[in-house]
Coordinates of C-alpha atoms in Angstrom, one line a residue:
X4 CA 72.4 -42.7 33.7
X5 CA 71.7 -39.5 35.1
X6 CA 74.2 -40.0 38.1
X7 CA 76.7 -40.1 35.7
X8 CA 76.0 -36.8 33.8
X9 CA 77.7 -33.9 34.7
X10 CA 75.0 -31.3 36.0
X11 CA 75.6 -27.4 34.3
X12 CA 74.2 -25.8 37.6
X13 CA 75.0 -26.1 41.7
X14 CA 72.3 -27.5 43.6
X15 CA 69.7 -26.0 44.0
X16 CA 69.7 -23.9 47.8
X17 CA 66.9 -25.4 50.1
X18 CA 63.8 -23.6 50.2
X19 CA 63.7 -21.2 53.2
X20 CA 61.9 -22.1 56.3
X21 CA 59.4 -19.5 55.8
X22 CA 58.5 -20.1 52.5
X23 CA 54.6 -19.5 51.9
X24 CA 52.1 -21.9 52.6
X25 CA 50.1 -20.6 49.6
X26 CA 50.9 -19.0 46.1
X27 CA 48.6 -16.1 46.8
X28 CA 51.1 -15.3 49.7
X29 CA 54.3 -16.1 47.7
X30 CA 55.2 -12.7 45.8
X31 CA 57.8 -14.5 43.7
X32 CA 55.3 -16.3 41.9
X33 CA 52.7 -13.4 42.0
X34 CA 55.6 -11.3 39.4
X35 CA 55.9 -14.3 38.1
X36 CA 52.4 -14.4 37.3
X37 CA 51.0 -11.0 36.4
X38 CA 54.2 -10.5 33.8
X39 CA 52.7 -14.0 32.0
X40 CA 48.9 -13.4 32.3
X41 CA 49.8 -9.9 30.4
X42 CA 51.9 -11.2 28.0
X43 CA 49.3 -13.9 27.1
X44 CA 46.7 -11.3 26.8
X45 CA 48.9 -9.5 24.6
X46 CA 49.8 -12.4 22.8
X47 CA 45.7 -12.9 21.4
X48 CA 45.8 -9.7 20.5
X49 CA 48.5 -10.3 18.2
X50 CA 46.8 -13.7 16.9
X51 CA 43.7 -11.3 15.6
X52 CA 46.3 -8.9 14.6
X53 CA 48.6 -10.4 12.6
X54 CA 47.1 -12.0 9.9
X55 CA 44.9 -8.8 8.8
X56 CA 48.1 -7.0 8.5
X57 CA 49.0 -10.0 6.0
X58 CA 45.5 -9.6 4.3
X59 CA 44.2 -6.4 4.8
X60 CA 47.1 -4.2 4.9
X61 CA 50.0 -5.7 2.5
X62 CA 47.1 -7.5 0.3
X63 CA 48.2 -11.4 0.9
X64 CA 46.8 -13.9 -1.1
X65 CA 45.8 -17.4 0.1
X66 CA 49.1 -18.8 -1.1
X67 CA 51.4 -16.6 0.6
X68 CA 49.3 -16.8 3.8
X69 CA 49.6 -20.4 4.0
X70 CA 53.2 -19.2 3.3
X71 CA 53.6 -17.1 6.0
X72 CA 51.5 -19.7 8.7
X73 CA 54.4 -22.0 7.6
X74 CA 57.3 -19.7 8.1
X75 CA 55.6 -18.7 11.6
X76 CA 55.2 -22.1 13.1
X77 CA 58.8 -23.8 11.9
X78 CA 60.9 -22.0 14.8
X79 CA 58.8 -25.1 16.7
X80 CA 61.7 -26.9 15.5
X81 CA 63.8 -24.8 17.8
X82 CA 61.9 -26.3 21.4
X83 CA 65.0 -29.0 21.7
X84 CA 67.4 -26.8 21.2
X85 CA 65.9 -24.0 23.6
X86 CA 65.0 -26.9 26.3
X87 CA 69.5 -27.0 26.2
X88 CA 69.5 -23.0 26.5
X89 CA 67.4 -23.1 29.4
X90 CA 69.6 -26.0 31.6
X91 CA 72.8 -24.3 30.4
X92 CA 72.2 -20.6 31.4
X93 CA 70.1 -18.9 33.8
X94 CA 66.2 -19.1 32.8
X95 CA 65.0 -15.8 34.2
X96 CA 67.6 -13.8 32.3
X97 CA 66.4 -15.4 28.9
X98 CA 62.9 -14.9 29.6
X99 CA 63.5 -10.9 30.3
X100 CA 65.6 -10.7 27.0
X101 CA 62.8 -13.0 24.7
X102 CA 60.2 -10.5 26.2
X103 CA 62.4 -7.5 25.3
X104 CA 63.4 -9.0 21.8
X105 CA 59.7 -9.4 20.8
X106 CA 58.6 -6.1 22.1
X107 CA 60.9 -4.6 19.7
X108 CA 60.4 -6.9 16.9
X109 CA 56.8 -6.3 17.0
X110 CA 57.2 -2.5 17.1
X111 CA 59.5 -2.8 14.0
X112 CA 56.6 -3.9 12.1
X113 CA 54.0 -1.0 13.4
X114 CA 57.6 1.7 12.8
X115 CA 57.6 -0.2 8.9
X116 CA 53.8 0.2 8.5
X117 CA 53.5 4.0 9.5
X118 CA 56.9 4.8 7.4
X119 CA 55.6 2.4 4.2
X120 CA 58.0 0.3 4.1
X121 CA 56.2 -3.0 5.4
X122 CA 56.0 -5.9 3.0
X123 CA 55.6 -9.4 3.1
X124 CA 58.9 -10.3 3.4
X125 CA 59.8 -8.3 6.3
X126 CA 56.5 -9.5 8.2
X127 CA 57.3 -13.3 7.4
X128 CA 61.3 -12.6 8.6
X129 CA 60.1 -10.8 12.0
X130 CA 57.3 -13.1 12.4
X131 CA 60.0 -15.9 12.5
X132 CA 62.1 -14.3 15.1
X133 CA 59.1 -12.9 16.6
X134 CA 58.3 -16.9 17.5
X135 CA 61.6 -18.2 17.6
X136 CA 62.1 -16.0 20.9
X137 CA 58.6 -16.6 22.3
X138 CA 59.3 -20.8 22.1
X139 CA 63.2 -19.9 24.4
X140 CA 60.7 -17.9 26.6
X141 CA 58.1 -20.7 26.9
X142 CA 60.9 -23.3 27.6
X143 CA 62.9 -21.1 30.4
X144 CA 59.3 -19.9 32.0
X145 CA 58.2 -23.1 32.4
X146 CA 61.0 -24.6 33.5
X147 CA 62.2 -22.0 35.9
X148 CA 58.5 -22.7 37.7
X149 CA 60.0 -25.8 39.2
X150 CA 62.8 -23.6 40.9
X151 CA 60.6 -20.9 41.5
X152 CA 57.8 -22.7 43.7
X153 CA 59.3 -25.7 45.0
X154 CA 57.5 -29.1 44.2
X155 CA 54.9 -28.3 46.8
X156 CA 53.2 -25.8 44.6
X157 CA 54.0 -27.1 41.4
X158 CA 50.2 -28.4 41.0
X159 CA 48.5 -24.8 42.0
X160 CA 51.4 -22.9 40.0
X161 CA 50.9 -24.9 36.6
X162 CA 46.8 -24.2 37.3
X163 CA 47.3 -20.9 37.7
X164 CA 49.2 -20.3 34.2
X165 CA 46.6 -22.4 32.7
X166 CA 43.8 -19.8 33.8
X167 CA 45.9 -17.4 32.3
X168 CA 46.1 -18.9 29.0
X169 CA 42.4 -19.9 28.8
X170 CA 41.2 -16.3 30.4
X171 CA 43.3 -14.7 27.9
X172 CA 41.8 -16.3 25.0
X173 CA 38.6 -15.4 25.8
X174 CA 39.5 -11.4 26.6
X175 CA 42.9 -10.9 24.0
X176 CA 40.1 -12.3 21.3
X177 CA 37.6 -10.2 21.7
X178 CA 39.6 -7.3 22.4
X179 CA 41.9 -7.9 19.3
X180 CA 38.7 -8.2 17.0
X181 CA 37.4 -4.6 18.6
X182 CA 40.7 -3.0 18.4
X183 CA 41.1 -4.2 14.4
X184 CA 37.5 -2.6 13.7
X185 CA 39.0 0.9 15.2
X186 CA 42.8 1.2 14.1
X187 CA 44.9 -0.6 11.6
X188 CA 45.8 -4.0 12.9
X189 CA 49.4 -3.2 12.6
X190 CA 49.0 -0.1 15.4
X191 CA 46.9 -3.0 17.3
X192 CA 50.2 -4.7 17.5
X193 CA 51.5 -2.1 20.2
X194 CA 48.9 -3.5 23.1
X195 CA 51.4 -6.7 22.6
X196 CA 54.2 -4.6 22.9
X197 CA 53.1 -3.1 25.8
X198 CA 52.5 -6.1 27.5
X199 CA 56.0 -7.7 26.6
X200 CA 57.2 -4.4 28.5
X201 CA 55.2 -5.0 31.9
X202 CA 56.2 -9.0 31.9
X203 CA 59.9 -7.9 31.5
X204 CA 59.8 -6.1 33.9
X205 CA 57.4 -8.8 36.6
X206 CA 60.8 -10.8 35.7
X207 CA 63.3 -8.5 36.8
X208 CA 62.0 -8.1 39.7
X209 CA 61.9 -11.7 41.2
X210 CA 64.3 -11.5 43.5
X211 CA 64.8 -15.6 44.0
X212 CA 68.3 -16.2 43.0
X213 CA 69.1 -18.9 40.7
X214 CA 71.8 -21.1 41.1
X215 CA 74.9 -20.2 39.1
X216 CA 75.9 -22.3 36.3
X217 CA 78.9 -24.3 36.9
X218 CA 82.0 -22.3 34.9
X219 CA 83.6 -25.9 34.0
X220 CA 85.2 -26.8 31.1
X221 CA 84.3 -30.4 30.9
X222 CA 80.3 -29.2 29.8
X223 CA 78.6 -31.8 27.2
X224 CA 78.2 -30.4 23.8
X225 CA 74.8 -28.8 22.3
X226 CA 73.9 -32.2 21.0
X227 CA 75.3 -34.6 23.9
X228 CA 73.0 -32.4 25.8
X229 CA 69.8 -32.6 23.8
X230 CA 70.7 -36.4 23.8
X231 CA 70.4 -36.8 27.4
X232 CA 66.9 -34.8 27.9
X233 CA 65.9 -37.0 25.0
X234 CA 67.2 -40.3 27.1
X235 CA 65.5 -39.4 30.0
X236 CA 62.2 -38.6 28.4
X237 CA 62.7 -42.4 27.0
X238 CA 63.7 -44.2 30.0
X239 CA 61.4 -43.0 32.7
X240 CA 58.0 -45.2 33.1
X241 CA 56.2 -41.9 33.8
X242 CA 57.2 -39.3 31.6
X243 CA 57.6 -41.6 28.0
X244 CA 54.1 -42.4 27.9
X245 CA 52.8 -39.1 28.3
X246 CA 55.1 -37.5 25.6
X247 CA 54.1 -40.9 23.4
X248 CA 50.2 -40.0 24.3
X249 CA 50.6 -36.7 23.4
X250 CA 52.6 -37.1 19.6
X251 CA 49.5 -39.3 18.8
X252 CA 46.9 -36.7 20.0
X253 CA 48.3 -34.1 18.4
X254 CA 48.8 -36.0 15.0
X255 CA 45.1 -37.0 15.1
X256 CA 43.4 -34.0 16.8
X257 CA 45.0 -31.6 14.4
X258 CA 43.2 -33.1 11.6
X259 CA 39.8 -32.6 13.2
X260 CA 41.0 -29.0 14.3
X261 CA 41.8 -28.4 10.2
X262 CA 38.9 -30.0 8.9
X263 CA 36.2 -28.5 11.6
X264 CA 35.3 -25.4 9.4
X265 CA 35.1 -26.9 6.2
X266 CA 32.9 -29.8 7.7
X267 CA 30.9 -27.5 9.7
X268 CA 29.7 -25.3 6.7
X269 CA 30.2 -27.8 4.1
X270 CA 29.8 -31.0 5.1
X271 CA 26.9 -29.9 7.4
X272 CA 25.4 -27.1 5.9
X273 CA 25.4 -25.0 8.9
X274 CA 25.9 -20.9 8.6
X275 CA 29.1 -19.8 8.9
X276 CA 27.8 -17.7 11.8
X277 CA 27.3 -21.1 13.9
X278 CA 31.4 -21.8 13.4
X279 CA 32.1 -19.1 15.5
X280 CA 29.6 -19.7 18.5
X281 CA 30.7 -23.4 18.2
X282 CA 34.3 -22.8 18.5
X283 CA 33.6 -20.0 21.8
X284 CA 31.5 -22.7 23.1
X285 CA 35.0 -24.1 24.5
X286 CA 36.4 -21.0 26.2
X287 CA 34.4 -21.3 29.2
X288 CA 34.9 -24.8 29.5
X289 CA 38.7 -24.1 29.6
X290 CA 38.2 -21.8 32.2
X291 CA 36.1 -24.1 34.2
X292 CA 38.7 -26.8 33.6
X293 CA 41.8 -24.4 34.4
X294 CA 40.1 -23.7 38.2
X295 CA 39.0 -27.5 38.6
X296 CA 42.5 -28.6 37.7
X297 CA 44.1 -28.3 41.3
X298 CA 41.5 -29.2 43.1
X299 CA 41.2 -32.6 40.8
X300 CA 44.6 -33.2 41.7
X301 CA 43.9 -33.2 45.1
X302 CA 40.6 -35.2 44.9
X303 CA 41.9 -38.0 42.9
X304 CA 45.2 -37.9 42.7
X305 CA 47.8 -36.7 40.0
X306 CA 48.1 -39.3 37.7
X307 CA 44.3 -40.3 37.6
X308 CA 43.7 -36.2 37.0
X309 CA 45.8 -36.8 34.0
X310 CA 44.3 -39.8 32.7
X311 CA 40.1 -40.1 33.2
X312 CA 40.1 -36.3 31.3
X313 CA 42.0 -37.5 28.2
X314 CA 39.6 -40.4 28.1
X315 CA 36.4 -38.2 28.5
X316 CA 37.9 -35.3 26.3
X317 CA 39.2 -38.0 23.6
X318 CA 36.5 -40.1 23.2
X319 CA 34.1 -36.9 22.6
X320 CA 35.6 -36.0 19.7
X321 CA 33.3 -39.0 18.3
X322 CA 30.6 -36.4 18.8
X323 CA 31.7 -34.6 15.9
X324 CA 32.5 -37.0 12.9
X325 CA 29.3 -38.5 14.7
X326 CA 26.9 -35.2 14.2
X327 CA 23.7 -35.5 12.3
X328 CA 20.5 -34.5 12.0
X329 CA 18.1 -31.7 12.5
X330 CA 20.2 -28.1 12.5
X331 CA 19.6 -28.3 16.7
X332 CA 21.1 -31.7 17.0
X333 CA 24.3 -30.8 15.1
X334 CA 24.4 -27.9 17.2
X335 CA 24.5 -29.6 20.6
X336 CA 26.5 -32.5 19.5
X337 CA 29.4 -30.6 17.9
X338 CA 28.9 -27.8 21.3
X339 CA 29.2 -30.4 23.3
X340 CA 32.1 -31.9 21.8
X341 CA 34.2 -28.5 21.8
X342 CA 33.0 -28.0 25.9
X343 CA 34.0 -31.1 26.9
X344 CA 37.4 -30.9 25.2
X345 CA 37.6 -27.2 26.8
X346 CA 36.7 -28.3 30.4
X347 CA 39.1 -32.2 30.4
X348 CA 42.1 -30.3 28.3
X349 CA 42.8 -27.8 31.3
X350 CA 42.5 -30.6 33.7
X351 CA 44.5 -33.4 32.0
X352 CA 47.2 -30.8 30.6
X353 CA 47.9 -29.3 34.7
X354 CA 48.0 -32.6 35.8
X355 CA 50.4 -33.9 32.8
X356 CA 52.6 -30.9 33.6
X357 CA 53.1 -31.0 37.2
X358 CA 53.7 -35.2 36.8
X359 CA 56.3 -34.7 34.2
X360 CA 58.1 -31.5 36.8
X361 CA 58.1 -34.0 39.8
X362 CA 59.4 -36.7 37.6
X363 CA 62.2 -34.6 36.0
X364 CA 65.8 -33.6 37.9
X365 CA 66.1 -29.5 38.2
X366 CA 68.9 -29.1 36.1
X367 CA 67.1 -31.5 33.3
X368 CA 63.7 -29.6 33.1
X369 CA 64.0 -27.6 29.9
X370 CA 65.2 -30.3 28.0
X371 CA 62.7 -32.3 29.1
X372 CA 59.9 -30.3 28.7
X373 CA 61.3 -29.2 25.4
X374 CA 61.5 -32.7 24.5
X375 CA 57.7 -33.1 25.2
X376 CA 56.4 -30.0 23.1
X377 CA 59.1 -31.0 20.6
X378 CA 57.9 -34.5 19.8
X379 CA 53.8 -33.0 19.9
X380 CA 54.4 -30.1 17.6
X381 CA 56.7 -32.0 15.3
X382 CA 54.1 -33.9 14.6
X383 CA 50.8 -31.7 14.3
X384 CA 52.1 -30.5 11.0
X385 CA 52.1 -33.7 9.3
X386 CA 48.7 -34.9 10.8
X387 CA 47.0 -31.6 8.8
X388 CA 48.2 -32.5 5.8
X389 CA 48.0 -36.2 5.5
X390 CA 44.5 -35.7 7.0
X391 CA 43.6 -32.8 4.5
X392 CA 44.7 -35.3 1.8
X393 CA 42.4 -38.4 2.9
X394 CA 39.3 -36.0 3.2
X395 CA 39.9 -35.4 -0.2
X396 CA 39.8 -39.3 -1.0
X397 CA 37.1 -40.5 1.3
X398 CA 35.2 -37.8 2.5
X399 CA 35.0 -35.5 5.6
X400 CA 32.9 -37.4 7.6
X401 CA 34.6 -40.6 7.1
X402 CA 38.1 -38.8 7.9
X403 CA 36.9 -37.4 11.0
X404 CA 35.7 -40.6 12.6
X405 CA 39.2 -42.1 11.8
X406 CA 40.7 -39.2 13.3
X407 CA 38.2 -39.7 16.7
X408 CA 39.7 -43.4 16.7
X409 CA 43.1 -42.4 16.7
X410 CA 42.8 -40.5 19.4
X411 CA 42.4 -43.3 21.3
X412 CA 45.4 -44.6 21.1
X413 CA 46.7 -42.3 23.6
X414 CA 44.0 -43.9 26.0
X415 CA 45.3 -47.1 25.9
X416 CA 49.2 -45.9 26.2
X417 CA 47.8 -44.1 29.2
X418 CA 45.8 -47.2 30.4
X419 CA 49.2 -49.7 30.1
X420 CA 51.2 -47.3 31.9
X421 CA 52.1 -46.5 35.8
X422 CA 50.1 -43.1 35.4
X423 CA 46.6 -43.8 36.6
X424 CA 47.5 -45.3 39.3
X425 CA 50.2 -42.4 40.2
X426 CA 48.6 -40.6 43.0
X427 CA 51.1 -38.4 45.0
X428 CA 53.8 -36.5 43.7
X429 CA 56.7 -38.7 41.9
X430 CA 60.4 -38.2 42.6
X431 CA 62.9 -38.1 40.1
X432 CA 64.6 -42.0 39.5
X433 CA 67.8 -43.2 38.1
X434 CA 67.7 -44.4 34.7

């Protein structure tokens, strides 16, 4: 039980009496903010980037891209293992070191370029550690919100970072793909760099203290402690179907996410110049969604915001296994697809968030949360390939509609649990 497990930090001190009413006023938040909004700008760059410095500049084939997309996504294993790092030690010092780590790690790799001695290797190996430090970072940022805000503003905080993410796509895309048509995509590299710098330093200067961690010598080991996050995810009514709901969406949406260019060009027989517009077609819907979200919240409650925009954003992924017909048809059904899933995901992933912070003890939020991402990336991964496998059996269009009826299985874990008819903010129970 959680009363019975020795907590690695004092108590939390009580907010002050003067906090602010809104987060626009609350300057803590505001660093907070601007240091993440640039740092995911910078971060899209890099997505552009990187990969053209694999093909372009050290001449990668398609094997040792797949390679290095592998090597780049296995520090995911790390999230239970950060989620401990981030209730053991203090969050905002980890987040100003990952920033400074990656800054450096990324301007090894322009330093190796402009002095020749860049190769594969050394981009897979500082790739690697390059992501390793972003998923601590991730962890300790969004755990430290919690603290940061106070539960009050834990809805319009986690909307907030969501604009961020879906604004940035949009703008570190588009800027990436200009920059790459003017300089070498390795020199591109240093407009991440640069933003690293200014998000370092938005952390060091919240001045919010954190509590200090208690200095006993009676602390659970690495593994005791990833055991208890993992217990608690388990055990509470809340925050177990959510993580359940997402493994299953990720498994299945990955497969449609793998399989979308191939069947768009392929299967379809649409130009290639339609992919693009069709995957865009979602950014303004995630921006849409990322401004609804709090508002949602408030209209309907938490746990309903969570719930009716999985089931909206689920079920139209139907629309694409489901497309057929004259070139204008396929166009709006698969466009409407990808807005719909742009607009709900916003929504239901906010809402998701701040149920799962309210839910969760202070000094068990990183584990927690690392828990969650752990048990959805985990399985991403598998779905591609198992999915990738069947299409080759029974056919893209066939695979993709069995993909679309997974993904409501996460409906109906949703539908049998306490979450739609959570409303108001939950409080953390003993389990």
């Amino acid at each position: 039980m959680a009363s019975d497990t020795p907590t690695t930090e004092t108590p939390a001190p009580a907010p002050a009496v003067n906090e602010p009413a809104s987060l626009w006023k609350h300057r803590e938040f505001l660093k907070l903010w601007l240091g993440y909004t640039t740092s995911q700008f910078g971060a899209q760059v890099t997505v552009v980037a990187m990969p053209l410095v694999a093909i372009v500049i050290l001449g990668a084939n398609e094997a040792e891209v797949g390679t290095l997309g592998a090597v780049s996504r296995l520090p995911f294993l790390l999230f239970l293992f950060a989620g401990f790092w981030a209730d053991r030690f203090r969050k905002r010092p980890t987040m100003i070191a990952a920033d400074v780590g990656r800054a450096l790690l990324l301007l090894l790799i322009v330093v190796m370029y402009l002095t020749g001695t860049l190769t594969l290797f050394w981009l897979g190996t500082i790739s690697f550690l390059s992501v390793a430090l972003f998923v601590f970072f991730e962890v300790a940022n969004m755990s430290h919100l919690p603290f940061l805000v106070g539960r009050e503003h834990l809805g319009d905080g986690n909307a907030k970072l969501q604009l961020s993410t879906s604004v940035s796509r949009i703008a570190g895309n588009s800027t990436g793909s200009a920059l790459v048509s003017a300089f070498a995509a390795a020199q591109v590299l240093l407009v991440n760099v640069v933003t690293l710098i200014i998000s370092a330093i938005s952390c060091a200067l919240i001045r919010k203290p954190e509590p200090v961690p208690t200095p006993g010598e009676e602390r659970p080991s690495v593994f005791s402690s990833i055991a208890e996050g993992l217990r608690w995810v388990w055990r509470d009514p809340l925050i177990r179907p959510g993580v359940i709901a997402a493994g299953f969406y990720m498994f299945f949406y990955t497969g449609i996410e793998v399989l979308l260019p191939l069947w768009v060009v392929e299967g379809l027989g649409l130009n290639p110049y339609w992919l693009g517009i069709l995957l865009a077609v979602g950014a303004p819907g995630a921006i849409l969604g990322s401004l609804l979200a709090t508002r949602t919240m408030k209209r309907i409650g938490i746990g309903p915001a969570f719930f009716w925009p999985t089931v909206v954003g689920n079920l139209s992924l139907f629309l694409i296994g489901l497309a057929t017909g004259p070139t204008w048809l396929l166009i709006v059904m698969i466009g409407a697809a990808q807005f719909l899933l742009g607009i709900t995901g916003p929504i239901a992933m906010v809402a998701s968030g701040t149920l799962r912070m309210g839910a969760t003890p202070q000094h068990l939020q990183g584990r927690v949360m690392a828990s969650q991402r752990a048990v959805a990336l985990s399985l991403a991964p598998l779905g591609a390939l198992l999915t990738g496998l069947l299409a080759a059996g029974i056919g893209m269009r066939t695979t993709m509609l069995i993909c679309a009826a997974g993904a409501v299985i996460p409906i109906v874990v949703l539908a049998l649990s306490p979450i739609p008819k959570t409303k108001g903010m939950p409080e953390p129970q003993e389990h």
